[in-house]
Amino acid sequence: MPMTKSAEGPPGAVDLKMDLKSPPQSAEKLQNKDSGFLDGSPSESPGLETTKGITAFQTLVHLVKGNIGTGILGLPLAVKNAGILMGPLSLLAMGLISCHCMHILVRCAQHFCHRLNKPFMDYGDTVMHGLEASPSTWLRNHAHWGRHIVSFFLIVTQLGFCCVYIVFLADNLKQVVEAVNGTTSNCHDNVTVILMPTMDSRLYMLTFLPFLVLLALVRNLRILTIFSLLANISMLVSLIIIIQYITQGIPDPSQLPLVANWKTYALFFGTAIFSFESIGVVLPLENKMKDARRFPVILSLGMSIITALYISIGTLGYLRFRNDIKASITLNLPNCWLYQSVKLLYIIGILCTYSLQFYVPAEIIIPFAISKVSQRWALPLDLSIRLVMACLTCILAILVPRLDLVLSLVGSVSSSALALIIPPLLEIVTYYSEGMSLLTIIKDALISILGFVGFVMGTYQALDELIQSEHFLTFPNSTTFT
């Protein structure tokens, strides 16, 4: 995004702050004093203007990591629910549409940056200015609600992902510990493993809490690149191990249904929407790039990698295990240390991903909060909010039963709205008064309708499984290996 000098800052400084509201002078001074507060804080030197930021490679790493999470492990079951032909085609279509909506969001943000002469524009501000440009008087009068609604969806979605990650971390570590006595180095013999009783998974969640708090206290996006790169490496290795196993001895796929029942397709839609989860990090990453003009290319490249990986894992997993595919493909792997290491690698990857997902809601809540206090209390308040938010995600993971389904519901509602419904409508209200082709309006309307259908289907899926969850209460905390 184009960078312009701040109208209120000191000479040679560039304001890169992602605020919900513009902070007072005290908070701005703290940002200049503590360059670690945000990665994009000003760098001042006499007679020289420089801007710290992340490189194109670092941006690609963050973008890929922002999408690859726990959702990819459930895609083989999602393909089963859609059909061996309809599943991959639907994943391809959803990847293309999600990428297109991200480009719409970036283009609209750049449009208002040029018009209003601002150095950056976050998701909420972009929607607010889009409503202000709308031909509807009612929308213009209530434009500020657009920013608040987007901020609410971003906070709920990203903190929801953090809660899901905690459950995933605890359950996978518990699974490894329970089967440790029966784990062998022989990956070819199928044996039934009697699980060793161990402590409740909620105690495992508390075990992870100190590490999550430390990750939440990281406030520099360039430092997060280290964690993101480590997460990418660990997940890449684990996915390679999974792929090399599922490509061995694939049965004849001719008996698999090309298109599944339309009722189970709703389950596919909810899982797929959850998997494409990076809409919340698009603008923060674009705002932080040294050369934001390259971001559209990086975005297209990153989403192409993600979509190809999703289609490969989903299709090969279903082809390999057919109707025996589990909710997470890791549950279908043999009980040997090679494939048990997949869980351990994913534990490392998801643990590192927690900090990146946590960064987005923190950058919405904290700047607004510190704008209400003096400079003296800004840093203590910053750290206190991060501590409370990290503990809150752990408490919710412990207290809410079947959190995976509750967060699936939240993810379906929030992700559908943020990724598919809002961006096309934003393009209409932004460019309608400047002239839009009828074809573009129809295209945007169809994408928003598709997003709403995904919202309804995903909500139905989560609610239906929540109602039936009393019959599957042992699922989150138990594993059966064969």
Tab-separated table of C-alpha atoms in Angstrom:
chain	number	residue	atom	x	y	z
A	1	MET	CA	0.000	0.000	0.000
A	2	PRO	CA	1.376	3.452	-0.827
A	3	MET	CA	3.317	5.018	2.014
A	4	THR	CA	2.910	8.737	2.718
A	5	LYS	CA	4.304	10.975	5.386
A	6	SER	CA	2.242	11.295	8.492
A	7	ALA	CA	0.585	14.688	8.745
A	8	GLU	CA	1.069	14.855	12.488
A	9	GLY	CA	4.278	12.916	13.035
A	10	PRO	CA	7.820	14.252	13.139
A	11	PRO	CA	9.745	14.879	9.910
A	12	GLY	CA	11.014	11.716	8.267
A	13	ALA	CA	8.642	9.445	10.162
A	14	VAL	CA	6.114	7.144	8.621
A	15	ASP	CA	3.113	6.127	10.709
A	16	LEU	CA	2.296	2.452	10.164
A	17	LYS	CA	0.024	1.910	13.132
A	18	MET	CA	-3.013	-0.338	12.653
A	19	ASP	CA	-5.392	1.401	15.038
A	20	LEU	CA	-9.083	0.922	15.557
A	21	LYS	CA	-9.027	4.651	16.253
A	22	SER	CA	-6.193	7.141	15.939
A	23	PRO	CA	-4.208	7.176	19.205
A	24	PRO	CA	-3.438	10.304	21.146
A	25	GLN	CA	-0.024	11.909	21.079
A	26	SER	CA	1.125	10.008	24.169
A	27	ALA	CA	0.584	6.632	22.543
A	28	GLU	CA	2.247	7.832	19.357
A	29	LYS	CA	5.321	8.932	21.315
A	30	LEU	CA	5.493	5.540	22.985
A	31	GLN	CA	5.454	3.904	19.599
A	32	ASN	CA	8.364	6.052	18.442
A	33	LYS	CA	10.277	5.393	21.651
A	34	ASP	CA	9.792	1.642	21.634
A	35	SER	CA	10.542	0.397	18.148
A	36	GLY	CA	9.514	-3.084	19.211
A	37	PHE	CA	5.947	-1.999	19.844
A	38	LEU	CA	5.120	-2.517	16.184
A	39	ASP	CA	7.352	-3.758	13.441
A	40	GLY	CA	6.515	-0.807	11.290
A	41	SER	CA	7.446	1.882	13.780
A	42	PRO	CA	9.288	4.912	12.437
A	43	SER	CA	12.981	4.829	11.832
A	44	GLU	CA	14.423	8.310	12.147
A	45	SER	CA	17.789	9.556	11.015
A	46	PRO	CA	18.857	13.081	10.004
A	47	GLY	CA	18.175	13.785	6.346
A	48	LEU	CA	17.137	10.207	5.591
A	49	GLU	CA	13.724	8.618	5.318
A	50	THR	CA	13.630	4.875	5.833
A	51	THR	CA	10.822	2.531	6.725
A	52	LYS	CA	11.278	-0.741	8.508
A	53	GLY	CA	9.139	-3.548	7.143
A	54	ILE	CA	8.990	-7.178	6.133
A	55	THR	CA	10.283	-8.522	2.837
A	56	ALA	CA	8.266	-10.241	0.125
A	57	PHE	CA	9.534	-13.640	1.266
A	58	GLN	CA	8.579	-12.940	4.868
A	59	THR	CA	5.129	-11.850	3.688
A	60	LEU	CA	4.713	-15.090	1.734
A	61	VAL	CA	5.752	-17.096	4.801
A	62	HIS	CA	3.176	-15.318	6.968
A	63	LEU	CA	0.443	-15.723	4.351
A	64	VAL	CA	1.033	-19.446	3.861
A	65	LYS	CA	1.237	-20.021	7.600
A	66	GLY	CA	-1.937	-17.995	8.127
A	67	ASN	CA	-3.853	-20.561	6.058
A	68	ILE	CA	-2.231	-23.859	6.997
A	69	GLY	CA	-3.632	-24.835	10.363
A	70	THR	CA	-5.809	-27.563	11.778
A	71	GLY	CA	-8.350	-27.269	8.959
A	72	ILE	CA	-6.146	-29.008	6.389
A	73	LEU	CA	-6.211	-32.233	8.420
A	74	GLY	CA	-9.993	-32.424	8.047
A	75	LEU	CA	-10.089	-31.835	4.285
A	76	PRO	CA	-10.020	-35.561	3.312
A	77	LEU	CA	-13.264	-36.044	5.245
A	78	ALA	CA	-14.598	-32.872	3.605
A	79	VAL	CA	-13.844	-34.307	0.146
A	80	LYS	CA	-15.700	-37.461	1.160
A	81	ASN	CA	-18.715	-35.342	2.070
A	82	ALA	CA	-18.614	-33.638	-1.344
A	83	GLY	CA	-17.576	-36.465	-3.656
A	84	ILE	CA	-14.313	-37.445	-5.327
A	85	LEU	CA	-15.021	-35.107	-8.257
A	86	MET	CA	-17.107	-32.369	-6.653
A	87	GLY	CA	-14.772	-32.054	-3.653
A	88	PRO	CA	-11.555	-31.059	-5.496
A	89	LEU	CA	-13.480	-28.838	-7.932
A	90	SER	CA	-15.223	-27.097	-5.041
A	91	LEU	CA	-11.900	-26.560	-3.225
A	92	LEU	CA	-10.445	-25.050	-6.405
A	93	ALA	CA	-13.442	-22.753	-6.832
A	94	MET	CA	-13.355	-21.694	-3.191
A	95	GLY	CA	-9.624	-20.973	-3.394
A	96	LEU	CA	-10.077	-18.807	-6.493
A	97	ILE	CA	-13.020	-16.924	-4.997
A	98	SER	CA	-11.253	-16.394	-1.656
A	99	CYS	CA	-8.158	-15.069	-3.425
A	100	HIS	CA	-10.314	-12.783	-5.578
A	101	CYS	CA	-12.066	-11.405	-2.490
A	102	MET	CA	-8.696	-10.727	-0.867
A	103	HIS	CA	-7.630	-8.783	-3.946
A	104	ILE	CA	-10.889	-6.807	-3.784
A	105	LEU	CA	-10.193	-5.914	-0.161
A	106	VAL	CA	-6.620	-4.794	-0.928
A	107	ARG	CA	-7.738	-2.793	-3.978
A	108	CYS	CA	-10.460	-0.977	-2.034
A	109	ALA	CA	-8.026	-0.201	0.795
A	110	GLN	CA	-5.518	1.236	-1.688
A	111	HIS	CA	-8.295	3.273	-3.321
A	112	PHE	CA	-9.162	5.027	-0.063
A	113	CYS	CA	-5.489	5.476	0.832
A	114	HIS	CA	-5.013	7.459	-2.372
A	115	ARG	CA	-8.242	9.395	-1.960
A	116	LEU	CA	-7.727	10.289	1.710
A	117	ASN	CA	-3.919	10.560	1.555
A	118	LYS	CA	-3.399	7.969	4.301
A	119	PRO	CA	-0.394	5.654	4.665
A	120	PHE	CA	-2.456	2.562	5.438
A	121	MET	CA	-6.010	1.293	5.772
A	122	ASP	CA	-7.121	-1.699	7.848
A	123	TYR	CA	-10.169	-3.879	7.157
A	124	GLY	CA	-12.534	-1.980	9.438
A	125	ASP	CA	-11.510	1.472	8.196
A	126	THR	CA	-11.834	0.314	4.587
A	127	VAL	CA	-15.416	-0.842	5.157
A	128	MET	CA	-16.246	2.371	7.023
A	129	HIS	CA	-14.950	4.591	4.206
A	130	GLY	CA	-16.696	2.345	1.685
A	131	LEU	CA	-20.025	2.967	3.410
A	132	GLU	CA	-19.244	6.692	3.525
A	133	ALA	CA	-18.851	6.599	-0.268
A	134	SER	CA	-22.144	4.750	-0.707
A	135	PRO	CA	-24.993	6.510	-2.572
A	136	SER	CA	-27.328	5.492	0.280
A	137	THR	CA	-27.847	8.217	2.894
A	138	TRP	CA	-28.652	5.651	5.595
A	139	LEU	CA	-25.400	3.767	4.969
A	140	ARG	CA	-23.394	6.989	5.052
A	141	ASN	CA	-24.963	7.993	8.383
A	142	HIS	CA	-24.158	4.599	9.911
A	143	ALA	CA	-20.746	4.093	8.273
A	144	HIS	CA	-18.937	3.836	11.610
A	145	TRP	CA	-20.844	0.639	12.373
A	146	GLY	CA	-19.088	-1.012	9.451
A	147	ARG	CA	-15.751	-0.646	11.211
A	148	HIS	CA	-17.119	-1.965	14.503
A	149	ILE	CA	-18.770	-4.986	12.856
A	150	VAL	CA	-15.616	-5.960	10.988
A	151	SER	CA	-13.502	-5.520	14.122
A	152	PHE	CA	-15.924	-7.719	16.063
A	153	PHE	CA	-15.802	-10.480	13.424
A	154	LEU	CA	-11.994	-10.299	13.283
A	155	ILE	CA	-11.647	-10.552	17.052
A	156	VAL	CA	-14.111	-13.440	17.341
A	157	THR	CA	-12.600	-15.317	14.397
A	158	GLN	CA	-8.940	-15.001	15.355
A	159	LEU	CA	-9.444	-15.664	19.076
A	160	GLY	CA	-11.675	-18.550	18.070
A	161	PHE	CA	-8.841	-20.032	16.038
A	162	CYS	CA	-6.565	-19.609	19.057
A	163	CYS	CA	-9.023	-21.575	21.202
A	164	VAL	CA	-9.231	-24.334	18.619
A	165	TYR	CA	-5.440	-24.492	18.534
A	166	ILE	CA	-5.293	-24.994	22.305
A	167	VAL	CA	-7.742	-27.895	22.085
A	168	PHE	CA	-5.764	-29.353	19.182
A	169	LEU	CA	-2.476	-29.049	21.074
A	170	ALA	CA	-3.860	-30.738	24.171
A	171	ASP	CA	-5.655	-33.549	22.357
A	172	ASN	CA	-2.700	-34.443	20.136
A	173	LEU	CA	-0.213	-34.461	22.991
A	174	LYS	CA	-2.644	-36.580	25.016
A	175	GLN	CA	-2.969	-39.029	22.107
A	176	VAL	CA	0.781	-39.425	21.840
A	177	VAL	CA	1.207	-39.974	25.586
A	178	GLU	CA	-1.685	-42.465	25.794
A	179	ALA	CA	-0.223	-44.671	23.063
A	180	VAL	CA	3.430	-44.313	24.025
A	181	ASN	CA	3.690	-47.859	25.439
A	182	GLY	CA	2.297	-49.368	22.262
A	183	THR	CA	4.223	-47.237	19.806
A	184	THR	CA	6.791	-49.226	17.806
A	185	SER	CA	9.279	-48.615	15.034
A	186	ASN	CA	7.404	-51.040	12.757
A	187	CYS	CA	5.060	-49.055	10.531
A	188	HIS	CA	3.804	-51.983	8.468
A	189	ASP	CA	1.970	-54.218	10.962
A	190	ASN	CA	-1.554	-53.168	11.943
A	191	VAL	CA	-1.982	-53.777	15.649
A	192	THR	CA	-4.612	-52.661	18.104
A	193	VAL	CA	-3.200	-50.444	20.821
A	194	ILE	CA	-4.590	-50.372	24.348
A	195	LEU	CA	-4.376	-46.768	25.475
A	196	MET	CA	-2.575	-45.971	28.715
A	197	PRO	CA	-4.738	-43.890	31.089
A	198	THR	CA	-3.393	-40.384	31.459
A	199	MET	CA	-4.492	-37.023	32.839
A	200	ASP	CA	-7.430	-35.093	31.452
A	201	SER	CA	-6.797	-33.048	28.318
A	202	ARG	CA	-7.762	-29.867	30.199
A	203	LEU	CA	-4.637	-30.305	32.315
A	204	TYR	CA	-2.615	-30.496	29.114
A	205	MET	CA	-4.169	-27.166	28.110
A	206	LEU	CA	-2.942	-25.627	31.365
A	207	THR	CA	0.492	-27.076	30.651
A	208	PHE	CA	0.632	-25.155	27.369
A	209	LEU	CA	-0.580	-21.877	28.921
A	210	PRO	CA	2.854	-20.502	29.994
A	211	PHE	CA	4.210	-21.015	26.468
A	212	LEU	CA	1.116	-19.395	24.930
A	213	VAL	CA	1.507	-16.372	27.208
A	214	LEU	CA	5.128	-15.936	26.118
A	215	LEU	CA	4.103	-16.106	22.466
A	216	ALA	CA	1.293	-13.605	23.069
A	217	LEU	CA	3.779	-11.094	24.510
A	218	VAL	CA	5.665	-10.915	21.194
A	219	ARG	CA	4.736	-7.547	19.667
A	220	ASN	CA	7.105	-7.386	16.693
A	221	LEU	CA	5.875	-8.821	13.403
A	222	ARG	CA	9.397	-9.447	12.134
A	223	ILE	CA	10.127	-11.549	15.227
A	224	LEU	CA	6.931	-13.488	14.525
A	225	THR	CA	8.439	-14.360	11.146
A	226	ILE	CA	10.844	-16.676	12.996
A	227	PHE	CA	7.951	-18.523	14.659
A	228	SER	CA	5.997	-18.541	11.409
A	229	LEU	CA	8.922	-19.981	9.473
A	230	LEU	CA	9.460	-22.642	12.150
A	231	ALA	CA	5.763	-23.519	11.976
A	232	ASN	CA	5.922	-23.764	8.192
A	233	ILE	CA	8.931	-26.082	8.349
A	234	SER	CA	7.427	-28.398	10.983
A	235	MET	CA	4.067	-28.585	9.208
A	236	LEU	CA	5.732	-29.064	5.826
A	237	VAL	CA	7.730	-32.006	7.149
A	238	SER	CA	4.636	-33.534	8.759
A	239	LEU	CA	2.589	-33.059	5.584
A	240	ILE	CA	5.353	-34.715	3.532
A	241	ILE	CA	5.234	-37.695	5.900
A	242	ILE	CA	1.437	-37.852	5.545
A	243	ILE	CA	1.591	-37.556	1.743
A	244	GLN	CA	4.243	-40.271	1.370
A	245	TYR	CA	1.991	-42.619	3.366
A	246	ILE	CA	-1.340	-41.861	1.698
A	247	THR	CA	0.171	-42.225	-1.795
A	248	GLN	CA	1.118	-45.855	-1.075
A	249	GLY	CA	-1.310	-48.493	-2.249
A	250	ILE	CA	-4.217	-46.252	-3.270
A	251	PRO	CA	-7.223	-48.507	-4.035
A	252	ASP	CA	-9.197	-48.336	-7.257
A	253	PRO	CA	-11.223	-45.082	-7.038
A	254	SER	CA	-13.840	-46.171	-9.589
A	255	GLN	CA	-16.262	-47.189	-6.842
A	256	LEU	CA	-16.154	-43.813	-5.079
A	257	PRO	CA	-19.092	-41.473	-5.728
A	258	LEU	CA	-18.286	-38.543	-7.996
A	259	VAL	CA	-20.843	-36.352	-6.243
A	260	ALA	CA	-22.019	-36.991	-2.695
A	261	ASN	CA	-25.441	-36.351	-1.210
A	262	TRP	CA	-26.364	-32.666	-1.068
A	263	LYS	CA	-26.978	-32.931	2.688
A	264	THR	CA	-23.375	-33.942	3.395
A	265	TYR	CA	-22.160	-31.174	1.085
A	266	ALA	CA	-23.090	-28.746	3.857
A	267	LEU	CA	-20.454	-30.441	6.020
A	268	PHE	CA	-17.889	-29.949	3.266
A	269	PHE	CA	-18.688	-26.253	2.945
A	270	GLY	CA	-18.236	-25.589	6.660
A	271	THR	CA	-14.863	-27.363	6.816
A	272	ALA	CA	-13.577	-25.700	3.641
A	273	ILE	CA	-14.531	-22.204	4.805
A	274	PHE	CA	-12.757	-22.842	8.085
A	275	SER	CA	-9.611	-23.893	6.193
A	276	PHE	CA	-9.304	-20.647	4.193
A	277	GLU	CA	-8.724	-18.600	7.321
A	278	SER	CA	-6.237	-15.849	6.405
A	279	ILE	CA	-8.516	-12.936	5.472
A	280	GLY	CA	-7.733	-11.310	8.816
A	281	VAL	CA	-3.985	-11.094	8.159
A	282	VAL	CA	-4.086	-9.818	4.552
A	283	LEU	CA	-4.161	-6.061	5.187
A	284	PRO	CA	-1.825	-6.152	8.225
A	285	LEU	CA	0.740	-7.972	6.089
A	286	GLU	CA	0.265	-5.588	3.171
A	287	ASN	CA	0.597	-2.624	5.520
A	288	LYS	CA	3.908	-3.991	6.822
A	289	MET	CA	5.625	-4.744	3.494
A	290	LYS	CA	8.641	-2.707	2.500
A	291	ASP	CA	7.415	-2.651	-1.106
A	292	ALA	CA	3.630	-3.025	-0.962
A	293	ARG	CA	3.373	-2.811	-4.765
A	294	ARG	CA	4.501	-6.444	-4.899
A	295	PHE	CA	1.796	-7.639	-2.520
A	296	PRO	CA	-0.820	-8.630	-5.183
A	297	VAL	CA	1.717	-10.994	-6.765
A	298	ILE	CA	2.677	-12.428	-3.368
A	299	LEU	CA	-1.004	-12.858	-2.503
A	300	SER	CA	-1.760	-14.738	-5.723
A	301	LEU	CA	1.317	-16.935	-5.322
A	302	GLY	CA	0.530	-17.727	-1.699
A	303	MET	CA	-3.113	-18.601	-2.350
A	304	SER	CA	-2.112	-20.763	-5.331
A	305	ILE	CA	0.226	-22.753	-3.094
A	306	ILE	CA	-2.460	-23.095	-0.430
A	307	THR	CA	-5.189	-24.185	-2.851
A	308	ALA	CA	-2.962	-26.769	-4.559
A	309	LEU	CA	-1.931	-28.174	-1.177
A	310	TYR	CA	-5.534	-28.352	0.018
A	311	ILE	CA	-6.699	-30.189	-3.099
A	312	SER	CA	-3.793	-32.650	-2.922
A	313	ILE	CA	-4.194	-33.528	0.758
A	314	GLY	CA	-7.990	-33.700	0.589
A	315	THR	CA	-8.139	-35.859	-2.544
A	316	LEU	CA	-5.269	-38.232	-1.731
A	317	GLY	CA	-6.470	-38.709	1.834
A	318	TYR	CA	-9.938	-39.706	0.709
A	319	LEU	CA	-8.575	-41.968	-2.050
A	320	ARG	CA	-6.308	-43.758	0.443
A	321	PHE	CA	-8.724	-44.339	3.325
A	322	ARG	CA	-12.062	-44.107	1.465
A	323	ASN	CA	-15.019	-44.427	3.844
A	324	ASP	CA	-12.720	-45.115	6.812
A	325	ILE	CA	-11.316	-41.575	6.783
A	326	LYS	CA	-11.417	-39.937	10.224
A	327	ALA	CA	-12.197	-36.366	11.228
A	328	SER	CA	-8.422	-35.747	11.289
A	329	ILE	CA	-6.269	-37.686	8.862
A	330	THR	CA	-3.624	-38.147	11.562
A	331	LEU	CA	-5.997	-40.607	13.271
A	332	ASN	CA	-5.681	-42.934	10.273
A	333	LEU	CA	-1.897	-43.171	10.442
A	334	PRO	CA	-0.180	-46.338	11.778
A	335	ASN	CA	0.904	-46.469	15.401
A	336	CYS	CA	4.659	-46.151	14.917
A	337	TRP	CA	7.074	-43.428	15.908
A	338	LEU	CA	7.467	-42.130	12.360
A	339	TYR	CA	3.786	-41.265	12.096
A	340	GLN	CA	3.431	-40.347	15.747
A	341	SER	CA	6.051	-37.714	14.989
A	342	VAL	CA	3.487	-36.100	12.684
A	343	LYS	CA	1.440	-35.173	15.748
A	344	LEU	CA	4.537	-33.857	17.508
A	345	LEU	CA	5.493	-31.759	14.482
A	346	TYR	CA	1.984	-30.389	14.225
A	347	ILE	CA	2.092	-29.523	17.913
A	348	ILE	CA	5.171	-27.398	17.218
A	349	GLY	CA	3.583	-25.868	14.120
A	350	ILE	CA	0.273	-24.991	15.735
A	351	LEU	CA	2.034	-23.631	18.809
A	352	CYS	CA	3.947	-21.218	16.587
A	353	THR	CA	0.816	-20.374	14.593
A	354	TYR	CA	-0.924	-19.274	17.781
A	355	SER	CA	1.215	-16.126	17.943
A	356	LEU	CA	0.375	-15.092	14.363
A	357	GLN	CA	-3.374	-15.579	14.831
A	358	PHE	CA	-3.180	-13.756	18.177
A	359	TYR	CA	-1.482	-10.754	16.520
A	360	VAL	CA	-4.618	-9.611	14.635
A	361	PRO	CA	-7.076	-9.173	17.562
A	362	ALA	CA	-4.244	-7.729	19.664
A	363	GLU	CA	-3.651	-5.024	17.048
A	364	ILE	CA	-7.358	-4.144	17.131
A	365	ILE	CA	-7.897	-4.056	20.887
A	366	ILE	CA	-4.600	-2.780	22.305
A	367	PRO	CA	-4.133	0.466	20.312
A	368	PHE	CA	-7.683	1.502	21.181
A	369	ALA	CA	-7.100	0.709	24.857
A	370	ILE	CA	-3.769	2.514	25.222
A	371	SER	CA	-5.224	5.601	23.529
A	372	LYS	CA	-7.304	6.060	26.690
A	373	VAL	CA	-4.358	6.178	29.113
A	374	SER	CA	-1.235	8.269	29.556
A	375	GLN	CA	2.136	7.301	28.137
A	376	ARG	CA	3.248	6.071	31.553
A	377	TRP	CA	0.625	3.292	31.616
A	378	ALA	CA	0.601	2.414	27.925
A	379	LEU	CA	3.209	-0.360	28.015
A	380	PRO	CA	1.922	-2.018	31.237
A	381	LEU	CA	-1.605	-1.925	29.825
A	382	ASP	CA	-0.377	-3.415	26.553
A	383	LEU	CA	1.261	-6.381	28.302
A	384	SER	CA	-1.668	-6.844	30.690
A	385	ILE	CA	-4.191	-7.057	27.838
A	386	ARG	CA	-2.060	-9.630	26.042
A	387	LEU	CA	-1.825	-11.699	29.219
A	388	VAL	CA	-5.584	-11.548	29.805
A	389	MET	CA	-6.401	-12.422	26.191
A	390	ALA	CA	-4.070	-15.432	26.213
A	391	CYS	CA	-5.541	-16.697	29.486
A	392	LEU	CA	-9.054	-16.114	28.139
A	393	THR	CA	-8.467	-18.351	25.126
A	394	CYS	CA	-7.163	-21.094	27.417
A	395	ILE	CA	-10.098	-20.703	29.850
A	396	LEU	CA	-12.633	-20.939	27.015
A	397	ALA	CA	-10.901	-24.030	25.690
A	398	ILE	CA	-11.145	-25.628	29.138
A	399	LEU	CA	-14.678	-24.576	30.106
A	400	VAL	CA	-16.693	-24.859	26.900
A	401	PRO	CA	-17.660	-28.489	26.099
A	402	ARG	CA	-17.040	-29.641	22.502
A	403	LEU	CA	-15.180	-26.449	21.776
A	404	ASP	CA	-14.278	-27.731	18.314
A	405	LEU	CA	-17.937	-27.570	17.300
A	406	VAL	CA	-18.603	-24.259	19.044
A	407	LEU	CA	-15.630	-22.696	17.275
A	408	SER	CA	-16.689	-24.306	14.012
A	409	LEU	CA	-19.934	-22.383	14.374
A	410	VAL	CA	-18.103	-19.132	15.143
A	411	GLY	CA	-15.672	-19.748	12.297
A	412	SER	CA	-18.465	-20.466	9.831
A	413	VAL	CA	-20.293	-17.262	10.715
A	414	SER	CA	-17.251	-14.990	10.947
A	415	SER	CA	-15.168	-16.485	8.132
A	416	SER	CA	-18.080	-16.473	5.703
A	417	ALA	CA	-18.810	-12.843	6.481
A	418	LEU	CA	-15.194	-11.646	6.371
A	419	ALA	CA	-13.946	-13.729	3.440
A	420	LEU	CA	-16.928	-14.010	1.079
A	421	ILE	CA	-19.809	-11.699	1.985
A	422	ILE	CA	-18.263	-8.331	2.919
A	423	PRO	CA	-15.515	-7.865	0.238
A	424	PRO	CA	-17.825	-8.049	-2.827
A	425	LEU	CA	-20.364	-5.735	-1.183
A	426	LEU	CA	-17.498	-3.408	-0.284
A	427	GLU	CA	-16.456	-3.221	-3.935
A	428	ILE	CA	-19.989	-2.262	-4.939
A	429	VAL	CA	-20.364	0.571	-2.407
A	430	THR	CA	-16.811	1.802	-3.136
A	431	TYR	CA	-16.993	2.060	-6.922
A	432	TYR	CA	-20.720	2.292	-7.654
A	433	SER	CA	-20.804	6.107	-7.646
A	434	GLU	CA	-17.732	6.145	-9.932
A	435	GLY	CA	-19.338	3.791	-12.424
A	436	MET	CA	-19.384	-0.013	-12.440
A	437	SER	CA	-20.271	-2.467	-15.164
A	438	LEU	CA	-23.412	-4.528	-14.690
A	439	LEU	CA	-21.331	-7.687	-15.043
A	440	THR	CA	-19.150	-6.673	-12.082
A	441	ILE	CA	-22.182	-5.943	-9.928
A	442	ILE	CA	-23.737	-9.315	-10.798
A	443	LYS	CA	-20.424	-11.055	-10.048
A	444	ASP	CA	-20.115	-9.400	-6.641
A	445	ALA	CA	-23.736	-10.165	-5.796
A	446	LEU	CA	-23.299	-13.847	-6.680
A	447	ILE	CA	-20.165	-14.137	-4.525
A	448	SER	CA	-21.959	-12.574	-1.557
A	449	ILE	CA	-24.900	-14.933	-2.041
A	450	LEU	CA	-22.466	-17.855	-2.162
A	451	GLY	CA	-20.943	-16.622	1.082
A	452	PHE	CA	-24.351	-16.399	2.697
A	453	VAL	CA	-25.169	-19.943	1.572
A	454	GLY	CA	-21.865	-21.047	3.091
A	455	PHE	CA	-22.784	-19.243	6.293
A	456	VAL	CA	-26.155	-21.045	6.459
A	457	MET	CA	-24.637	-24.432	5.633
A	458	GLY	CA	-21.749	-24.040	8.059
A	459	THR	CA	-24.070	-22.889	10.814
A	460	TYR	CA	-26.390	-25.816	10.145
A	461	GLN	CA	-23.445	-28.215	10.276
A	462	ALA	CA	-22.158	-26.918	13.600
A	463	LEU	CA	-25.576	-26.685	15.242
A	464	ASP	CA	-26.584	-30.154	14.064
A	465	GLU	CA	-23.388	-31.705	15.437
A	466	LEU	CA	-23.692	-29.730	18.676
A	467	ILE	CA	-27.179	-31.120	19.189
A	468	GLN	CA	-25.905	-34.640	18.565
A	469	SER	CA	-22.674	-34.137	20.545
A	470	GLU	CA	-24.026	-35.842	23.667
A	471	HIS	CA	-23.607	-39.123	21.799
A	472	PHE	CA	-19.917	-38.415	21.057
A	473	LEU	CA	-18.613	-36.873	24.258
A	474	THR	CA	-15.455	-39.005	24.199
A	475	PHE	CA	-14.319	-37.787	20.801
A	476	PRO	CA	-12.167	-34.788	21.782
A	477	ASN	CA	-10.194	-36.590	24.468
A	478	SER	CA	-9.812	-40.095	23.162
A	479	THR	CA	-8.092	-41.785	20.247
A	480	THR	CA	-8.193	-45.285	18.851
A	481	PHE	CA	-5.177	-46.486	16.856
A	482	THR	CA	-5.166	-49.410	14.480
